[in-house]
Coordinates of C-alpha atoms in Angstrom, one line a residue:
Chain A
X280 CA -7.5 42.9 -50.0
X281 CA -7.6 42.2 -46.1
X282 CA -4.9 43.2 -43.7
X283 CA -4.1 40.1 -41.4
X284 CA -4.1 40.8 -37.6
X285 CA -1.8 41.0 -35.7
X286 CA -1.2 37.8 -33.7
X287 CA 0.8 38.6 -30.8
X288 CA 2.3 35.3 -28.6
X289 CA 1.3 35.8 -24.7
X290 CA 3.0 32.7 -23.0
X291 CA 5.4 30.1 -23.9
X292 CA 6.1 26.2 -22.6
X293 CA 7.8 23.8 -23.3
X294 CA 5.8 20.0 -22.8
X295 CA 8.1 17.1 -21.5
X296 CA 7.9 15.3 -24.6
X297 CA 9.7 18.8 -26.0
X298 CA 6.7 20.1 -28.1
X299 CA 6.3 24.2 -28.0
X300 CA 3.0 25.2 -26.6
X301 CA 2.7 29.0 -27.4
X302 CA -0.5 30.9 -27.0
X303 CA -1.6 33.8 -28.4
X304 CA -4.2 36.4 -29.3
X305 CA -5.1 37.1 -32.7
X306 CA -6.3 40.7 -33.2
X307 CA -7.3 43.1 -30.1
X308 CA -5.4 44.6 -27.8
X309 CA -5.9 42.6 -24.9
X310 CA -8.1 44.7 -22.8
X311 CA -6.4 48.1 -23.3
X312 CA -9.2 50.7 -23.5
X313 CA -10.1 51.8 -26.7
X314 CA -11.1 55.6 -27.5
X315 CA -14.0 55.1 -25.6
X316 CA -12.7 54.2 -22.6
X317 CA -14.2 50.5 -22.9
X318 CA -11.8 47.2 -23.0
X319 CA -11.0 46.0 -26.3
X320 CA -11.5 42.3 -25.9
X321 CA -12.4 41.3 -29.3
X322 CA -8.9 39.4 -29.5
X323 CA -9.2 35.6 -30.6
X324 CA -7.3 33.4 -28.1
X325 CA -5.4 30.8 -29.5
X326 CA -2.9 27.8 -29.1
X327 CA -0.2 27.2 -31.3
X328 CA 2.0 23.6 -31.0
X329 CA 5.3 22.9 -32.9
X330 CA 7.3 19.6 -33.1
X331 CA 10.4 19.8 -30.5
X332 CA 13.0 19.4 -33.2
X333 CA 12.5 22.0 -35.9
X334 CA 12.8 20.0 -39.4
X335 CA 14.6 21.8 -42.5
X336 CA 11.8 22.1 -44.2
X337 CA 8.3 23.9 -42.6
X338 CA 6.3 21.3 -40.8
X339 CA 2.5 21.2 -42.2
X340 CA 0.5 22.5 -40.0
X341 CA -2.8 20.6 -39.0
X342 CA -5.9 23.2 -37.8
X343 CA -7.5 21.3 -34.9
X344 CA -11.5 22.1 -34.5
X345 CA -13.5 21.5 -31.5
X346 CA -17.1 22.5 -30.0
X347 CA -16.0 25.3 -28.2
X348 CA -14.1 26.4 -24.8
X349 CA -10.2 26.4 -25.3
X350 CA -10.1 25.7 -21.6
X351 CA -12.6 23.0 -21.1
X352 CA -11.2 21.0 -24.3
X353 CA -7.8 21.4 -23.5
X354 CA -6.8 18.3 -22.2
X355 CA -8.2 16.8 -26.0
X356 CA -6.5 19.5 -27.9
X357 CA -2.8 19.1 -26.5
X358 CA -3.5 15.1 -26.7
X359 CA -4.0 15.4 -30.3
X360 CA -1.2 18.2 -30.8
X361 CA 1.1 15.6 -28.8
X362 CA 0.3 13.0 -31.6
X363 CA 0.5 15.5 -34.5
X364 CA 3.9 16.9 -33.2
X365 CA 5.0 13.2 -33.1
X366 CA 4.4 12.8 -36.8
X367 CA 6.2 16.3 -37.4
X368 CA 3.1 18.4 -37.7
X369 CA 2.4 22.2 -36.3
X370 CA -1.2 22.2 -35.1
X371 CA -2.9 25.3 -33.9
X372 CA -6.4 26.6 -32.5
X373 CA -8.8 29.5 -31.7
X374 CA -11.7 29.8 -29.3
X375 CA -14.9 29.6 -31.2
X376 CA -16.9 33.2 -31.6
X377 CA -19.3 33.1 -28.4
X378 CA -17.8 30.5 -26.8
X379 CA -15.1 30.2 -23.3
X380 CA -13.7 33.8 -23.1
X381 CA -15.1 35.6 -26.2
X382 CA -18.1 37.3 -26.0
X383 CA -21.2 35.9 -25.9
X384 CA -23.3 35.5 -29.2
X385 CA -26.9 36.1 -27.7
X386 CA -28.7 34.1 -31.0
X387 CA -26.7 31.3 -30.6
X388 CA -27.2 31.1 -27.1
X389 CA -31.1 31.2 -27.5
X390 CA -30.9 28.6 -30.2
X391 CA -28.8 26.4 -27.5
X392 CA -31.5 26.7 -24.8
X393 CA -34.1 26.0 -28.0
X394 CA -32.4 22.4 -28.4
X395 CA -32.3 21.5 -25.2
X396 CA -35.8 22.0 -25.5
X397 CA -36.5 20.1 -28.3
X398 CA -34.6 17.2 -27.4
X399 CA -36.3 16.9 -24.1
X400 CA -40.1 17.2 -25.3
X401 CA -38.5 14.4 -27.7
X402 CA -39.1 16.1 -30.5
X403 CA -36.8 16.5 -33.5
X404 CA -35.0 19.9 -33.4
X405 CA -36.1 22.7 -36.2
X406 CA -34.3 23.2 -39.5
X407 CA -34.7 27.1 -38.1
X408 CA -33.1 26.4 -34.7
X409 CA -29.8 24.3 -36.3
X410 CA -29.8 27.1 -38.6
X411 CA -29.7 29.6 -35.5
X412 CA -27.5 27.6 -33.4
X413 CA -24.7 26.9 -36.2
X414 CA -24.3 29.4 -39.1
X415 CA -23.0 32.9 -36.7
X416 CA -20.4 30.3 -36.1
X417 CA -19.7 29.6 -39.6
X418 CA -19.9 33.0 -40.8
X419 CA -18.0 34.6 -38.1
X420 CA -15.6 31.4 -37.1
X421 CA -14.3 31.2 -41.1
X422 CA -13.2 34.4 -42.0
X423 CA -11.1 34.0 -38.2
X424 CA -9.7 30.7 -39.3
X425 CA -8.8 32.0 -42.3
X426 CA -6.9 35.2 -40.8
X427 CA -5.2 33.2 -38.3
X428 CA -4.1 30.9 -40.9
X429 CA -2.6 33.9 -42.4
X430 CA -0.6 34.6 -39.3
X431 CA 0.6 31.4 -38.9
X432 CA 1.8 30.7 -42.5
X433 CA 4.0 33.9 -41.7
X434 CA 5.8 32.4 -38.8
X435 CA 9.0 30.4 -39.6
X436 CA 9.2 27.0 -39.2
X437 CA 5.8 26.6 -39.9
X438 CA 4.5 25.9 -44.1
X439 CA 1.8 24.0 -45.8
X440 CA 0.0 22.3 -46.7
X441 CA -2.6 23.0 -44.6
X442 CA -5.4 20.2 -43.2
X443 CA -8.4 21.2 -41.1
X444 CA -9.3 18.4 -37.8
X445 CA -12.7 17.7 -36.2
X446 CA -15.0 20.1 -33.8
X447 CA -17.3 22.1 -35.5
X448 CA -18.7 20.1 -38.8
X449 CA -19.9 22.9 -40.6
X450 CA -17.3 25.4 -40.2
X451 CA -15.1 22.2 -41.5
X452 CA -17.0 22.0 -44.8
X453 CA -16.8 26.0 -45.1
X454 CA -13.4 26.2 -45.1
X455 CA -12.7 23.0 -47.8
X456 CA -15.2 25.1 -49.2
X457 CA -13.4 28.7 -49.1
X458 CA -10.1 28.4 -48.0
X459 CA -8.0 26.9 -51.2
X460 CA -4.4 26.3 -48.8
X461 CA -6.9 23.7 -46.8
X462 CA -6.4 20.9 -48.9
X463 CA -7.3 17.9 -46.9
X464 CA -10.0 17.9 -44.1
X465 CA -10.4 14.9 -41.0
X466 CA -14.5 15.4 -40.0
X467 CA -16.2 14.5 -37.5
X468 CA -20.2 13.5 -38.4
X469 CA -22.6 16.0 -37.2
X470 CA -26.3 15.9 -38.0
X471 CA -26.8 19.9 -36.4
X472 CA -26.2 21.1 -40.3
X473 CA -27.8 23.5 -41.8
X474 CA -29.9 23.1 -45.3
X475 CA -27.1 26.1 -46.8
X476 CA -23.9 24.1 -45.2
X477 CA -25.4 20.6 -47.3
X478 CA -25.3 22.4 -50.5
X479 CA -21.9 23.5 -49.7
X480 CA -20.8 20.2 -49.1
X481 CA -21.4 19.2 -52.6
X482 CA -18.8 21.8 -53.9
X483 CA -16.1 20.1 -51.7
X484 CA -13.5 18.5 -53.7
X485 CA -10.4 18.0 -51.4
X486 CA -9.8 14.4 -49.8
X487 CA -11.9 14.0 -47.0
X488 CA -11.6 11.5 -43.4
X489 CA -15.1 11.4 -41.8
X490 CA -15.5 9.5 -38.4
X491 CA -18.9 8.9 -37.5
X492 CA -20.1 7.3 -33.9
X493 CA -22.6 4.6 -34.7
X494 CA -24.6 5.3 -31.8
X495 CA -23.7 8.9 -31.0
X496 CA -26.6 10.0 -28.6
X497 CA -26.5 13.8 -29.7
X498 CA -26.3 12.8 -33.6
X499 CA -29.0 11.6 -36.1
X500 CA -27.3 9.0 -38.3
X501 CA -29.0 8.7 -41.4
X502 CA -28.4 12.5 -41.4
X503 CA -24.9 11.7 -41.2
X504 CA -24.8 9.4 -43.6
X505 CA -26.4 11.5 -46.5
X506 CA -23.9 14.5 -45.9
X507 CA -21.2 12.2 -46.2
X508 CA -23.0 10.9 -49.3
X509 CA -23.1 14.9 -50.4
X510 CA -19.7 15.5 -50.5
X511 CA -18.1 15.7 -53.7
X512 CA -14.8 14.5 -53.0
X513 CA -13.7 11.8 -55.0
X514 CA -11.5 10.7 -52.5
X515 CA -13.3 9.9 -49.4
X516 CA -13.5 7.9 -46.4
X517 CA -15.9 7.2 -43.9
X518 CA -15.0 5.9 -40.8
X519 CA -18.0 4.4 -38.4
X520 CA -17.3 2.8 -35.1
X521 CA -19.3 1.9 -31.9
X522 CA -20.0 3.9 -29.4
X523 CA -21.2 7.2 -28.5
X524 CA -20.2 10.4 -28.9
X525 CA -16.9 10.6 -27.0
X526 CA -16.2 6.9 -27.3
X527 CA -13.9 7.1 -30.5
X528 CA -11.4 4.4 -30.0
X529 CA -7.8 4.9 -30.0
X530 CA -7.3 2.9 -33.7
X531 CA -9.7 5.6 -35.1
X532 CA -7.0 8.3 -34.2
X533 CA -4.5 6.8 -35.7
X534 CA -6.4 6.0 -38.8
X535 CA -7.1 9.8 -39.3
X536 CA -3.5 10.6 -38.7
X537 CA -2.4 8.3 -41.5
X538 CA -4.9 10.5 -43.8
X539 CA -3.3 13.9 -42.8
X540 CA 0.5 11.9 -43.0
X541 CA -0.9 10.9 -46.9
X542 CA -2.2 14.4 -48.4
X543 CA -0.4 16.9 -46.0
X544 CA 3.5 15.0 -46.2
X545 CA 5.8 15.8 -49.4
X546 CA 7.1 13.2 -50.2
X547 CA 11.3 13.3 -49.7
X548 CA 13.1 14.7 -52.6
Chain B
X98 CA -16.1 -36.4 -33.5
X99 CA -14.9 -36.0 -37.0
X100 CA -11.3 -36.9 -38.4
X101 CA -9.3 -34.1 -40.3
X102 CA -9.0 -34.8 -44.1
X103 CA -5.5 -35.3 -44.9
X104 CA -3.9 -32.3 -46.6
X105 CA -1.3 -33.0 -49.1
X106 CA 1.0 -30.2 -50.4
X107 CA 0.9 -30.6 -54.2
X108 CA 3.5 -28.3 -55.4
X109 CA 6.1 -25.4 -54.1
X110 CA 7.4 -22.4 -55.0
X111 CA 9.6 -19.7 -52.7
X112 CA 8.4 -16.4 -54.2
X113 CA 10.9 -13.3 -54.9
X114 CA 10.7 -12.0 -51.8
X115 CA 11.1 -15.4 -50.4
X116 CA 7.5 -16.4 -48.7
X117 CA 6.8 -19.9 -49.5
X118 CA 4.1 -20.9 -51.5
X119 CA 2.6 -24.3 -51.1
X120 CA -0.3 -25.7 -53.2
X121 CA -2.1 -28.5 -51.4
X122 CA -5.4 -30.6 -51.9
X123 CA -7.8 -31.2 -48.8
X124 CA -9.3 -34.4 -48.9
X125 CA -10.3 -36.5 -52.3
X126 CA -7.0 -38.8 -53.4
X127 CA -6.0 -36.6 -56.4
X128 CA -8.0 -38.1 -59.3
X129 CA -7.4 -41.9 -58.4
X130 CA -10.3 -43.8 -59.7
X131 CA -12.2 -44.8 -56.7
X132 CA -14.1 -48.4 -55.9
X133 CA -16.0 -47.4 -58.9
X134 CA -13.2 -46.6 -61.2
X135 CA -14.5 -43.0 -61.0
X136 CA -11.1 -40.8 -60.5
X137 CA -12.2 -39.2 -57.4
X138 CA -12.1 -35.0 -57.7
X139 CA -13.4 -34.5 -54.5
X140 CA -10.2 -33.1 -53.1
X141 CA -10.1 -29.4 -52.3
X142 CA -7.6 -27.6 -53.9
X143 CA -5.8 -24.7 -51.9
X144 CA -2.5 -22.4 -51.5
X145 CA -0.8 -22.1 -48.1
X146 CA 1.8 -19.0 -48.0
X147 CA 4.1 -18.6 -44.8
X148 CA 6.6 -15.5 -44.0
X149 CA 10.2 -16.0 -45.4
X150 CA 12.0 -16.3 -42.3
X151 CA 10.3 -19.1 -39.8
X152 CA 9.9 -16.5 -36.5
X153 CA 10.1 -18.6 -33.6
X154 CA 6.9 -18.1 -32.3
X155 CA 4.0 -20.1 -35.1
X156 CA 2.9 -17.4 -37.4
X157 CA -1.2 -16.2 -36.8
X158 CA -3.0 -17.2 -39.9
X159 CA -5.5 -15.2 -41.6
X160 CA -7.5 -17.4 -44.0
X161 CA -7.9 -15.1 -47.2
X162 CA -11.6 -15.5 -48.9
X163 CA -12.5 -14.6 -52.2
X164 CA -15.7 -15.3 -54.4
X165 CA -14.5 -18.2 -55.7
X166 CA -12.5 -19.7 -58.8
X167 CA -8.9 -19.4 -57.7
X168 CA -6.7 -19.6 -60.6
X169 CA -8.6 -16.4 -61.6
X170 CA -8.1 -14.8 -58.6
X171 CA -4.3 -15.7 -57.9
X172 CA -3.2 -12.7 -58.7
X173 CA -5.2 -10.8 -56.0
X174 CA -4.3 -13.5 -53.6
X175 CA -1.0 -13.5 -53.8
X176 CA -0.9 -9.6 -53.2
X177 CA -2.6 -9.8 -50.2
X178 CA -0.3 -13.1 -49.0
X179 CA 2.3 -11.1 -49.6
X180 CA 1.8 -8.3 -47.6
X181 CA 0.6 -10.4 -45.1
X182 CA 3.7 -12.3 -45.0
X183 CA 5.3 -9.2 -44.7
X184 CA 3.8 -8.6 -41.9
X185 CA 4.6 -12.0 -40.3
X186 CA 1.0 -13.1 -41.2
X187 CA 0.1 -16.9 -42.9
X188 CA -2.3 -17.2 -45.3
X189 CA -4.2 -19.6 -46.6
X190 CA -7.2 -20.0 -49.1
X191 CA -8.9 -23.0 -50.3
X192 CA -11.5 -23.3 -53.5
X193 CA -15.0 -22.7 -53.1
X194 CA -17.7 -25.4 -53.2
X195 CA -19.0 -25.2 -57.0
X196 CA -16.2 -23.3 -58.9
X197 CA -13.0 -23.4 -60.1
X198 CA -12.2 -26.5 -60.6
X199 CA -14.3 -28.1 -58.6
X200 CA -17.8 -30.1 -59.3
X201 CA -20.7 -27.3 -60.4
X202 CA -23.5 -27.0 -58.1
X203 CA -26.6 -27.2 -60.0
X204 CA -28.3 -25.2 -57.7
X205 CA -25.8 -22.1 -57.7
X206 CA -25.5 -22.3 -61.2
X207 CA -29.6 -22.0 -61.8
X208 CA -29.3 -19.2 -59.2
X209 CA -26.7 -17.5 -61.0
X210 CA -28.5 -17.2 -64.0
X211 CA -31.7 -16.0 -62.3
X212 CA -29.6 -13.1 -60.4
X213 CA -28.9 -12.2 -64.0
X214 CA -32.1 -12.3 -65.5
X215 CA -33.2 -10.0 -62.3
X216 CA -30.7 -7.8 -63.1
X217 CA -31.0 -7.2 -66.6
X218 CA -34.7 -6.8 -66.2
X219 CA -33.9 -3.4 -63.9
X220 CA -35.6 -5.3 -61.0
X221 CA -35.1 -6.7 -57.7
X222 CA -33.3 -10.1 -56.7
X223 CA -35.8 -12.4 -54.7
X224 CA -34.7 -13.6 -51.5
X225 CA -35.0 -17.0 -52.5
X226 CA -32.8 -16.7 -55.2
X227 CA -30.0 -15.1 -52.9
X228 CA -30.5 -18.2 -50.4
X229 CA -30.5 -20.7 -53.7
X230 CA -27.2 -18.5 -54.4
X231 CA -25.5 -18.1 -51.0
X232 CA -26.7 -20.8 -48.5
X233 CA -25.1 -24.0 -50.3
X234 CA -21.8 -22.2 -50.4
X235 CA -22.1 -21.6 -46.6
X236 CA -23.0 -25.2 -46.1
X237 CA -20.7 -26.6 -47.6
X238 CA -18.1 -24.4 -47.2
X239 CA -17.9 -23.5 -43.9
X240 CA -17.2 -27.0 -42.8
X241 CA -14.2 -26.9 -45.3
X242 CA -13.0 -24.0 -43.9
X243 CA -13.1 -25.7 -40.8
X244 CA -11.3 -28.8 -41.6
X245 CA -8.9 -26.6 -42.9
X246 CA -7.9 -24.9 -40.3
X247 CA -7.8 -28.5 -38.7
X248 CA -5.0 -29.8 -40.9
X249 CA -3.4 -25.9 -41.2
X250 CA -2.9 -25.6 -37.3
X251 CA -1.5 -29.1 -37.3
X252 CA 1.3 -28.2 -39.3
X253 CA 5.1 -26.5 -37.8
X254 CA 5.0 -23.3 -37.8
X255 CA 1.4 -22.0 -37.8
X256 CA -0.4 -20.9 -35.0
X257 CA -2.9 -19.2 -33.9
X258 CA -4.9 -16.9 -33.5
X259 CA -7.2 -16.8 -36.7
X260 CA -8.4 -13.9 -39.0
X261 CA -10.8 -14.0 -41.5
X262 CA -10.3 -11.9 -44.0
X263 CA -12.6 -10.8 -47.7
X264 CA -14.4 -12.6 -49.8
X265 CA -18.6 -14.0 -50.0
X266 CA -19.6 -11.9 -46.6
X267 CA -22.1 -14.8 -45.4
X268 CA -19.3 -17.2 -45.3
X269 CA -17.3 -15.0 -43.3
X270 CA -20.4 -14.3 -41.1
X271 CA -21.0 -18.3 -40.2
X272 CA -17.4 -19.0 -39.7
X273 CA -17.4 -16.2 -36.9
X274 CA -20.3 -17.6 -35.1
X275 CA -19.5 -20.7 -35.4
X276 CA -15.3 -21.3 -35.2
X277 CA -13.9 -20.2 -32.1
X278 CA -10.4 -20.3 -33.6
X279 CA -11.5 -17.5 -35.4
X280 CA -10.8 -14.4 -33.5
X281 CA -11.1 -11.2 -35.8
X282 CA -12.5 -10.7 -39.0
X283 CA -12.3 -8.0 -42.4
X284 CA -15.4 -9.0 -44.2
X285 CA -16.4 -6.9 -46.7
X286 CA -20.0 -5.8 -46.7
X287 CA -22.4 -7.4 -49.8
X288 CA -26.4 -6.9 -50.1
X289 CA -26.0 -10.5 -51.1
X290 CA -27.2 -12.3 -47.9
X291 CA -29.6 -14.4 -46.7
X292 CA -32.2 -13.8 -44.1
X293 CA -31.0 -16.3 -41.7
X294 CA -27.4 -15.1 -42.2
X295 CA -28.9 -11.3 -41.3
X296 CA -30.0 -13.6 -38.2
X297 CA -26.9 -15.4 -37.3
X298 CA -25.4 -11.7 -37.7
X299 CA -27.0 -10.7 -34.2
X300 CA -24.9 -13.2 -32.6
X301 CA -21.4 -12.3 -34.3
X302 CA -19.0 -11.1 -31.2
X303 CA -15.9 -11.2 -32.3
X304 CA -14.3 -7.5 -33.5
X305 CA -14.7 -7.0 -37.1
X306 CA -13.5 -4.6 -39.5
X307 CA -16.2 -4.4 -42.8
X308 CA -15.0 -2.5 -46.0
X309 CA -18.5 -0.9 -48.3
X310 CA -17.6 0.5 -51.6
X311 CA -20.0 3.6 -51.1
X312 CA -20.7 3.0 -55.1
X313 CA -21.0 -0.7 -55.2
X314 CA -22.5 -1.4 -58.6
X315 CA -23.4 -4.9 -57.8
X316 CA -24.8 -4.5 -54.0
X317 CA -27.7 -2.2 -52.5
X318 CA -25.7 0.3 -49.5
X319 CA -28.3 0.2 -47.1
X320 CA -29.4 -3.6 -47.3
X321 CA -24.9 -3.1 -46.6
X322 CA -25.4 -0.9 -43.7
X323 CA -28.2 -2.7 -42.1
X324 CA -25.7 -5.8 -41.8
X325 CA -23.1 -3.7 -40.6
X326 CA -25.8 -2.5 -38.1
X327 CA -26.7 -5.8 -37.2
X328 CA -23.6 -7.4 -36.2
X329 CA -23.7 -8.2 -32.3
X330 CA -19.9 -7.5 -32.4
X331 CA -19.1 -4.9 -29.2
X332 CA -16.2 -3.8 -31.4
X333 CA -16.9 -3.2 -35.2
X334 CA -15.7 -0.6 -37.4
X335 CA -17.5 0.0 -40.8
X336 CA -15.0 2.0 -43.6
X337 CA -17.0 3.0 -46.4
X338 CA -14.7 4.3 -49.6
X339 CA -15.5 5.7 -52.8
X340 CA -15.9 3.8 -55.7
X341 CA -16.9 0.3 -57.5
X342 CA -16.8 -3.1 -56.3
X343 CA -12.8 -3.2 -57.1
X344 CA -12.2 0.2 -57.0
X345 CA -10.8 -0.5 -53.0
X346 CA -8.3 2.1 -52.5
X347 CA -5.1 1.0 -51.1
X348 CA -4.8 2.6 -47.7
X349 CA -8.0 0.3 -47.3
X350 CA -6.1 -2.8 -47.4
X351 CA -3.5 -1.0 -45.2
X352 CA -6.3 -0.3 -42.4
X353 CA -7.4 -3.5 -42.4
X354 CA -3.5 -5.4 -42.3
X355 CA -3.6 -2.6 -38.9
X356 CA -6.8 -4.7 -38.0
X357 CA -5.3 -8.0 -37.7
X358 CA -1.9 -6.7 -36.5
X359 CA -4.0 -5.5 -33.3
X360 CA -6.0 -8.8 -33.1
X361 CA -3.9 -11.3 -34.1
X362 CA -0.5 -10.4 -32.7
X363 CA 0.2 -11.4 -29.0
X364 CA 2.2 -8.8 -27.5
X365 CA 5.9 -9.8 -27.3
X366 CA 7.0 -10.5 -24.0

């Protein structure tokens, strides 16, 4: 048994299109000293958006991934929490471990400067170094999507079912994996997966939307293509259009927001 | 120059939810014995189907293909005509070169059997058997698209612009080099193609949206994905679902009705 942080809301706005923008800090104690006189800045920041007219019944709440850096990828994040809250969804995030704010994770950030490296020699980058680079992410990213989900199922207003959107692929796969109040997952294709992650991805059985860029610069297709082809959803979708990595067109949005409307709405009763 | 075959609706119906359904035959003179005193059958047979209530702009069109033999697949037709209509979409289809009931092809029919014979002996189909298979059909039916599209866009209330929508992927693929009127096209993706198709591919432009049944039993996926790759079209969009050749789910159908809603509509002004 695990005790959930606490998650504690440190400001408050209202958009103009009259969605709720809270953030928060799961865990922590926002820098108060600890015993030993040091800051406790282990808190997770956080984003939490709900639709401007509360429905009767909980709105579903939709976990948005990205790549890291709550600040950088903001302007993404409330564009896709605009959309959500549109369609009567609750959508929430957390910083990555090691990335924006958090503390840094010193193997990840080697195995960062070891791609770079890679990919300019032209070489193909290391089963080893995606290893490095990916899995502190999934193993200390899951268990803190999974305790903030707990948080956030506790609020009112704010029920399941649950879905799990873009950043990260692998941390995406290990929560359909793990986390049984996921039941519906939007991907984006990645080809940085580790060997453990493609096994995993077998084991996945909830409905899954995965949008893959045809000619994503930082992504290795074929790779692509076979995880997709591991999953063991029977209901799945794969969803290729032009472009590089940040050129997904507009339709492709709406596409995976007709997936979450499918498997995350009740139907009326 | 060439002069449009006449078209001559045959018979009418107004379906329940009142789109019109008109049966018509391109060309031939409907089984009057020529000079010869051979009844001429050279007439194509096809179905028209236009939105119950005449909008006051002409209705786009969106010519609906199939693999051929059209009593057989009225059913499916008519679904898709329907929600078409629905959507204040024409459709039309007309018979393929070779079925139904039109004059056999000798050299589809021989090809036929050989695909097979390939089959059942575990191995692969020869090229030259897919070309003896596909490339009359293209021939000959491509112009007959044409021609009617000629005699469809003549008549009140149809305008443009054109889809193409489903059926033998190499017919879909000359029609969008080669007919202008055609502006957008759902094909969905076969193995079944011809090299010089694969060529003519390159020089597609026009936005297309390609449905692959990931577990196709009669094509190969990647001889699929290397068409979808080699389509010159700036704006393409590959969704690949689970499942056997007609095992397309039906949010597929709804992506690609969004498709040709953003194509084929103008915007109202």
């Amino acid at each position: 048994m695990h005790v959930t942080p606490a998650l504690r809301f440190t400001a408050e706005q209202r958009l103009d299109d009259g969605v709720l923008e809270r953030e928060f800090v799961l865990g922590g104690s926002s820098g108060t000293p600890d015993a030993s006189g040091t800051p406790d800045t282990s808190g997770i920041p956080g984003i939490l958006w709900t639709p401007a007219s509360d429905a009767v019944p909980p709105a579903p709440l939709i976990l948005l991934g990205h790549p890291g850096g709550l600040r950088r990828m903001y302007p993404r994040l409330v564009g896709r929490a605009r959309h959500s809250a549109a369609e009567g969804f609750a959508t929430a995030t957390i910083e990555l471990p090691g990335t924006g704010d958090r503390p840094p994770l010193p193997v990840v950030q080697q195995a960062r400067a070891d791609v770079r490296q890679a990919l300019q020699a032209g070489g193909p980058v290391g089963a080893d170094v995606i290893d490095a680079l990916i899995l502190p992410l999934v193993e200390q990213g899951v268990p803190e999507w999974r305790a903030t989900l707990d948080a956030l199922l506790a609020l009112p207003g704010i029920g399941g079912p649950v879905g799990y959107s873009g950043g990260v692929i692998s941390i995406g796969v290990r929560l359909a994996v793990t986390e049984p109040r996921i039941v519906a997952a939007g991907l984006f294709a990645g080809s940085f997966v580790p060997r453990t992650i493609l096994d995993e991805a077998r084991r996945v059985t909830i409905p899954l939307h995965v949008l893959l860029q045809w000619d994503d610069e930082g992504n290795d297709r074929q790779a692509a293509l076979d995880l997709f082809d591991a999953f063991g959803s029977p209901e799945k979708t794969l969803e290729a259009n032009m472009g590089g990595h940040t050129g997904v067109p507009p339709h492709a949005g709406e596409a995976a927001a007709r997936f979450f409307e499918r498997h995350l709405k009740r139907p009326v009763t």
